[in-house]
Tab-separated table of C-alpha atoms in Angstrom:
chain	number	residue	atom	x	y	z
F	387	ILE	CA	-11.343	-3.296	-11.932
F	388	ASP	CA	-12.261	-6.991	-11.789
F	389	LEU	CA	-10.734	-7.392	-15.272
F	390	ILE	CA	-7.536	-5.722	-14.045
F	391	ARG	CA	-7.385	-8.124	-11.118
F	392	ARG	CA	-7.776	-11.152	-13.430
F	393	GLU	CA	-5.110	-9.787	-15.766
F	394	HIS	CA	-2.666	-9.435	-12.888
F	395	ASP	CA	-3.269	-13.013	-11.789
F	396	THR	CA	-1.119	-14.048	-14.763
F	397	ASP	CA	1.080	-10.925	-14.894
F	398	ALA	CA	4.651	-11.808	-15.828
F	399	ARG	CA	6.089	-8.313	-15.678
F	400	THR	CA	9.275	-7.810	-13.696
F	401	GLY	CA	10.645	-4.863	-11.723
F	402	LYS	CA	7.878	-3.868	-9.354
F	403	ASN	CA	6.097	-6.828	-7.817
F	404	LYS	CA	2.687	-7.975	-9.028
F	405	ARG	CA	0.855	-6.389	-6.089
F	406	ASP	CA	2.312	-2.948	-6.826
F	407	HIS	CA	1.368	-3.153	-10.522
F	408	LEU	CA	-2.160	-4.133	-9.540
F	409	LEU	CA	-2.499	-1.234	-7.104
F	410	ASP	CA	-1.061	1.219	-9.648
F	411	ASP	CA	-3.523	0.206	-12.363
F	412	ILE	CA	-6.529	0.216	-10.009
F	413	THR	CA	-5.513	3.679	-8.785
F	414	LYS	CA	-5.370	4.975	-12.373
F	415	VAL	CA	-8.890	3.667	-13.051
F	416	ALA	CA	-10.214	5.112	-9.781
F	417	LEU	CA	-8.710	8.545	-10.497
F	418	PHE	CA	-10.154	8.534	-14.036
F	419	LEU	CA	-13.642	7.678	-12.782
F	420	GLN	CA	-13.367	10.313	-10.076
F	421	ARG	CA	-12.352	13.010	-12.580
F	422	THR	CA	-15.222	12.068	-14.916
F	423	GLY	CA	-17.893	12.581	-12.286
F	424	HIS	CA	-18.125	9.155	-10.679
F	425	LYS	CA	-16.916	10.264	-7.266
F	426	GLY	CA	-18.537	8.155	-4.562
F	427	HIS	CA	-19.477	5.316	-6.954
F	428	TYR	CA	-17.922	1.869	-7.302
F	429	GLY	CA	-16.082	2.302	-4.021
F	430	ILE	CA	-13.692	4.738	-5.706
F	431	ASP	CA	-13.017	6.789	-2.589
F	432	ARG	CA	-12.324	3.614	-0.658
F	433	LEU	CA	-9.925	2.395	-3.355
F	434	LEU	CA	-7.968	5.651	-3.280
F	435	ALA	CA	-7.846	5.649	0.522
F	436	ASP	CA	-6.679	2.032	0.554
F	437	ARG	CA	-3.972	2.870	-1.978
F	438	LYS	CA	-2.676	5.645	0.281
F	439	TYR	CA	-2.583	3.481	3.399
F	440	GLN	CA	-0.970	0.533	1.571
F	441	LYS	CA	1.910	2.685	0.361
F	442	ILE	CA	5.232	1.194	1.470
F	443	LEU	CA	7.406	3.800	3.216
F	444	THR	CA	10.444	1.676	4.025
F	445	THR	CA	11.723	-1.679	5.165
F	446	PHE	CA	13.595	-2.136	8.455
F	447	ALA	CA	16.334	-4.720	8.871
F	448	ARG	CA	13.998	-6.436	11.345
F	449	PRO	CA	10.918	-5.598	13.456
F	450	LEU	CA	11.768	-2.847	15.944
F	451	ARG	CA	10.130	-3.162	19.349
F	452	HIS	CA	8.527	-0.693	21.728
F	453	PRO	CA	7.252	-2.971	24.513
F	454	SER	CA	6.862	-0.212	27.100
F	455	ARG	CA	6.645	3.565	27.103
F	456	HIS	CA	8.688	3.697	30.336
F	457	GLU	CA	12.002	2.300	29.209
F	458	GLU	CA	14.533	2.702	26.429
F	459	THR	CA	13.295	0.933	23.300
F	460	GLU	CA	14.606	0.105	19.841
F	461	LEU	CA	11.885	2.101	18.093
F	462	GLY	CA	12.271	5.092	20.418
F	463	ASN	CA	16.013	5.206	19.759
F	464	LEU	CA	15.530	5.090	15.983
F	465	PHE	CA	12.939	7.880	15.917
F	466	ALA	CA	14.962	10.095	18.274
F	467	ASP	CA	18.015	9.609	16.040
F	468	LEU	CA	16.111	10.317	12.808
F	469	LEU	CA	15.224	13.827	13.981
F	470	GLN	CA	18.627	14.590	15.509
F	471	VAL	CA	20.906	13.454	12.675
F	472	ASP	CA	21.939	16.406	10.468
F	473	SER	CA	19.899	18.761	12.662
F	474	SER	CA	20.846	22.051	14.341
F	475	PHE	CA	20.485	20.618	17.873
F	476	ASP	CA	22.556	18.239	19.992
F	477	ILE	CA	19.953	16.090	21.732
F	478	MET	CA	16.435	15.015	20.822
F	479	MET	CA	14.154	14.247	23.754
F	480	LEU	CA	11.252	12.358	22.172
F	481	GLY	CA	8.189	11.595	24.278
F	482	SER	CA	7.986	7.819	24.530
F	483	GLY	CA	4.205	7.993	24.819
F	484	SER	CA	4.073	9.230	21.216
F	485	PHE	CA	4.197	5.581	20.159
F	486	ARG	CA	0.936	3.647	20.324
F	487	GLY	CA	2.181	0.318	19.036
F	488	LYS	CA	4.423	-2.367	20.481
F	489	GLN	CA	6.347	-2.990	17.259
F	490	LEU	CA	6.920	-1.596	13.780
F	491	GLY	CA	8.350	-3.317	10.699
F	492	PRO	CA	10.077	-4.954	9.046
F	493	VAL	CA	7.808	-3.692	6.216
F	494	VAL	CA	6.491	-0.250	7.134
F	495	ASP	CA	3.477	0.948	5.166
F	496	TYR	CA	1.635	4.215	5.741
F	497	ARG	CA	-1.128	2.507	7.730
F	498	SER	CA	1.211	0.797	10.216
F	499	PHE	CA	3.230	4.014	10.571
F	500	LYS	CA	0.137	6.081	11.435
F	501	GLU	CA	-1.181	3.406	13.792
F	502	THR	CA	2.154	3.340	15.629
F	503	TYR	CA	2.853	7.095	15.532
F	504	PRO	CA	-0.598	8.736	15.303
F	505	PHE	CA	0.195	12.214	16.625
F	506	ASP	CA	1.726	15.247	14.934
F	507	ASN	CA	3.819	17.868	16.704
F	508	ALA	CA	6.073	20.773	15.937
F	509	ILE	CA	9.628	20.417	17.255
F	510	TYR	CA	11.229	23.235	19.232
F	511	MET	CA	14.936	23.738	19.908
F	512	MET	CA	16.394	25.615	22.868
F	513	PRO	CA	19.840	25.953	24.485
F	514	VAL	CA	20.004	24.898	28.136
F	515	LYS	CA	22.769	24.573	30.679
F	516	GLY	CA	24.030	21.184	31.705
F	517	LYS	CA	22.483	21.536	35.152
F	518	THR	CA	19.045	22.132	33.601
F	519	PHE	CA	19.356	19.091	31.353
F	520	LYS	CA	20.383	16.951	34.333
F	521	LYS	CA	17.409	18.243	36.314
F	522	MET	CA	15.053	17.290	33.478
F	523	CYS	CA	16.481	13.776	33.172
F	524	ALA	CA	16.440	13.144	36.919
F	525	HIS	CA	12.812	14.266	37.081
F	526	PHE	CA	11.391	12.040	34.341
F	527	LEU	CA	13.413	9.020	35.482
F	528	ARG	CA	12.344	9.440	39.113
F	529	GLN	CA	8.708	10.020	38.163
F	530	SER	CA	8.669	6.864	36.049
F	531	VAL	CA	9.323	4.897	39.244
F	532	LEU	CA	7.071	6.884	41.587
F	533	SER	CA	4.124	6.914	39.173
F	534	LYS	CA	4.514	3.191	38.404
F	535	GLY	CA	4.379	3.842	34.688
F	536	SER	CA	1.831	6.658	34.412
F	537	SER	CA	4.268	9.548	33.884
F	538	GLU	CA	6.180	10.630	30.794
F	539	TYR	CA	9.419	9.012	29.666
F	540	TYR	CA	11.807	10.134	26.950
F	541	ALA	CA	13.780	8.497	24.164
F	542	LEU	CA	17.146	10.264	23.946
F	543	SER	CA	19.151	10.510	20.744
F	544	SER	CA	22.476	8.795	20.208
F	545	GLY	CA	25.488	9.860	22.271
F	546	VAL	CA	23.582	10.460	25.504
F	547	CYS	CA	24.002	8.170	28.520
F	548	VAL	CA	22.017	8.886	31.694
F	549	THR	CA	21.957	6.646	34.782
F	550	TYR	CA	19.744	7.508	37.758
F	551	ASP	CA	20.029	6.011	41.256
F	552	PHE	CA	16.488	6.011	42.615
F	553	ASN	CA	17.415	5.203	46.229
F	554	LYS	CA	19.964	8.036	46.405
F	555	ASP	CA	17.898	10.355	44.162
F	556	VAL	CA	20.940	11.312	42.108
F	557	LEU	CA	22.282	10.933	38.603
F	558	THR	CA	25.345	8.715	38.776
F	559	ARG	CA	26.126	9.388	35.131
F	560	CYS	CA	25.080	11.982	32.583
F	561	SER	CA	27.397	12.029	29.597
F	562	PHE	CA	27.361	13.149	25.988
F	563	HIS	CA	29.581	11.323	23.507
F	564	GLY	CA	31.624	9.912	26.372
F	565	SER	CA	32.232	13.153	28.267
F	566	GLU	CA	30.445	13.907	31.520
F	567	ILE	CA	28.083	16.859	31.128
F	568	GLN	CA	29.171	19.745	33.344
F	569	GLU	CA	26.810	22.146	35.123
F	570	GLU	CA	27.719	25.118	32.922
F	571	ASP	CA	27.905	23.250	29.609
F	572	ILE	CA	25.516	24.546	26.944
F	573	LEU	CA	23.443	21.928	25.139
F	574	LYS	CA	20.945	22.489	22.354
F	575	ILE	CA	17.996	20.213	23.067
F	576	ALA	CA	14.762	19.625	21.133
F	577	LEU	CA	11.277	18.851	22.425
F	578	GLN	CA	7.893	18.242	20.849
F	579	GLU	CA	5.513	21.179	21.282
F	580	PHE	CA	3.181	19.167	23.541
F	581	HIS	CA	6.039	18.380	25.911
F	582	LEU	CA	7.365	21.935	25.837
F	583	ASN	CA	3.914	23.196	26.832
F	584	ASN	CA	3.817	20.693	29.709
F	585	CYS	CA	7.477	20.918	30.707
F	586	GLU	CA	6.847	21.615	34.402
F	587	GLU	CA	4.750	18.469	34.864
F	588	PHE	CA	6.736	16.182	32.570
F	589	LEU	CA	10.292	17.447	33.083
F	590	GLY	CA	10.281	19.388	36.340
F	591	VAL	CA	11.383	22.688	34.797
F	592	THR	CA	9.479	25.877	34.047
F	593	ASN	CA	9.124	27.594	30.671
F	594	ALA	CA	11.212	30.414	32.138
F	595	GLU	CA	14.057	27.981	32.843
F	596	LEU	CA	13.925	26.587	29.317
F	597	SER	CA	13.890	30.120	27.896
F	598	SER	CA	16.575	31.565	30.181
F	599	LEU	CA	19.337	31.466	27.542
F	600	SER	CA	17.175	31.915	24.447
F	601	ALA	CA	13.536	31.537	23.479
F	602	PRO	CA	12.593	28.134	21.981
F	603	VAL	CA	12.695	28.112	18.171
F	604	CYS	CA	10.510	25.950	15.944
F	605	VAL	CA	12.805	23.792	13.782
F	606	VAL	CA	10.248	21.250	12.494
F	607	ARG	CA	6.628	22.164	11.808
F	608	SER	CA	5.358	18.577	11.518
F	609	ASP	CA	7.319	15.704	13.007
F	610	ALA	CA	4.952	13.124	11.479
F	611	SER	CA	5.502	14.465	7.949
F	612	THR	CA	9.238	14.665	8.572
F	613	TYR	CA	9.327	11.058	9.758
F	614	GLU	CA	7.337	9.947	6.721
F	615	GLU	CA	9.833	11.635	4.393
F	616	MET	CA	12.864	10.306	6.281
F	617	LEU	CA	11.533	6.763	6.311
F	618	GLN	CA	10.987	6.868	2.552
F	619	ASN	CA	14.611	7.908	2.095
F	620	SER	CA	16.007	5.139	4.300
F	621	PHE	CA	16.345	1.394	3.838
F	622	GLU	CA	17.109	-1.516	6.163
F	623	SER	CA	17.276	0.781	9.219
F	624	ASP	CA	18.104	-0.907	12.501
F	625	SER	CA	18.352	0.133	16.132
F	626	CYS	CA	19.173	-1.478	19.449
F	627	ILE	CA	19.126	-0.866	23.185
F	628	GLU	CA	22.341	0.981	24.078
F	629	GLY	CA	21.857	1.957	27.701
F	630	ARG	CA	20.992	5.556	26.917
F	631	THR	CA	18.778	5.666	30.024
F	632	ALA	CA	18.961	3.410	33.079
F	633	ILE	CA	17.483	3.387	36.574
F	634	LEU	CA	19.251	1.799	39.555
F	635	ARG	CA	16.916	0.668	42.367
């Protein structure tokens, strides 16, 4: 392995960068030694683990920020959109507390991804009436103020705009793709399993309310694995604050 490192110090190959060639060759040696009965020696297991965590998943156009779990963020918007685009549901409600880092990118390797998004959840879809969706939004927005940042907050996928007046305890706007959501409108929403199981505390609605039109259906078995795959198939992704959620005080 030391010889490989010295060889790559003067490597003139093009295409993949020098670092990737070095990691590829070291991985081949480590796998060979492991298969021939040297597992546990020469730091082989560590080399293979390092190779996995150094794997580049994607590159963002710029670093995407998540400074607080109780406000709309660039990273929250991107991740909510990734699951919703080309899906069978209208709106993704992604728990903002799922993120445990303040920023991700521009280069996103497996290690930084797992450090920023360490949990894994199934995603469930359910149809709800407009009045139920409004109730859920009003609850988490109000609680974010009353709890002073200790309650749950949600990143909403593109097309949703929700404004809550805390002093009047009312939603002044709740629209989807520019049209105000009506009480009897039917929306297909998606929640992580953890948030579905804690819907009464986090969203102010019971499981019976969420199941009143149809029982929740699992549409993604592992959101972490899905994100990993989606990130690998994207390049130069970007996201910004759009005013999807806002609180008037």
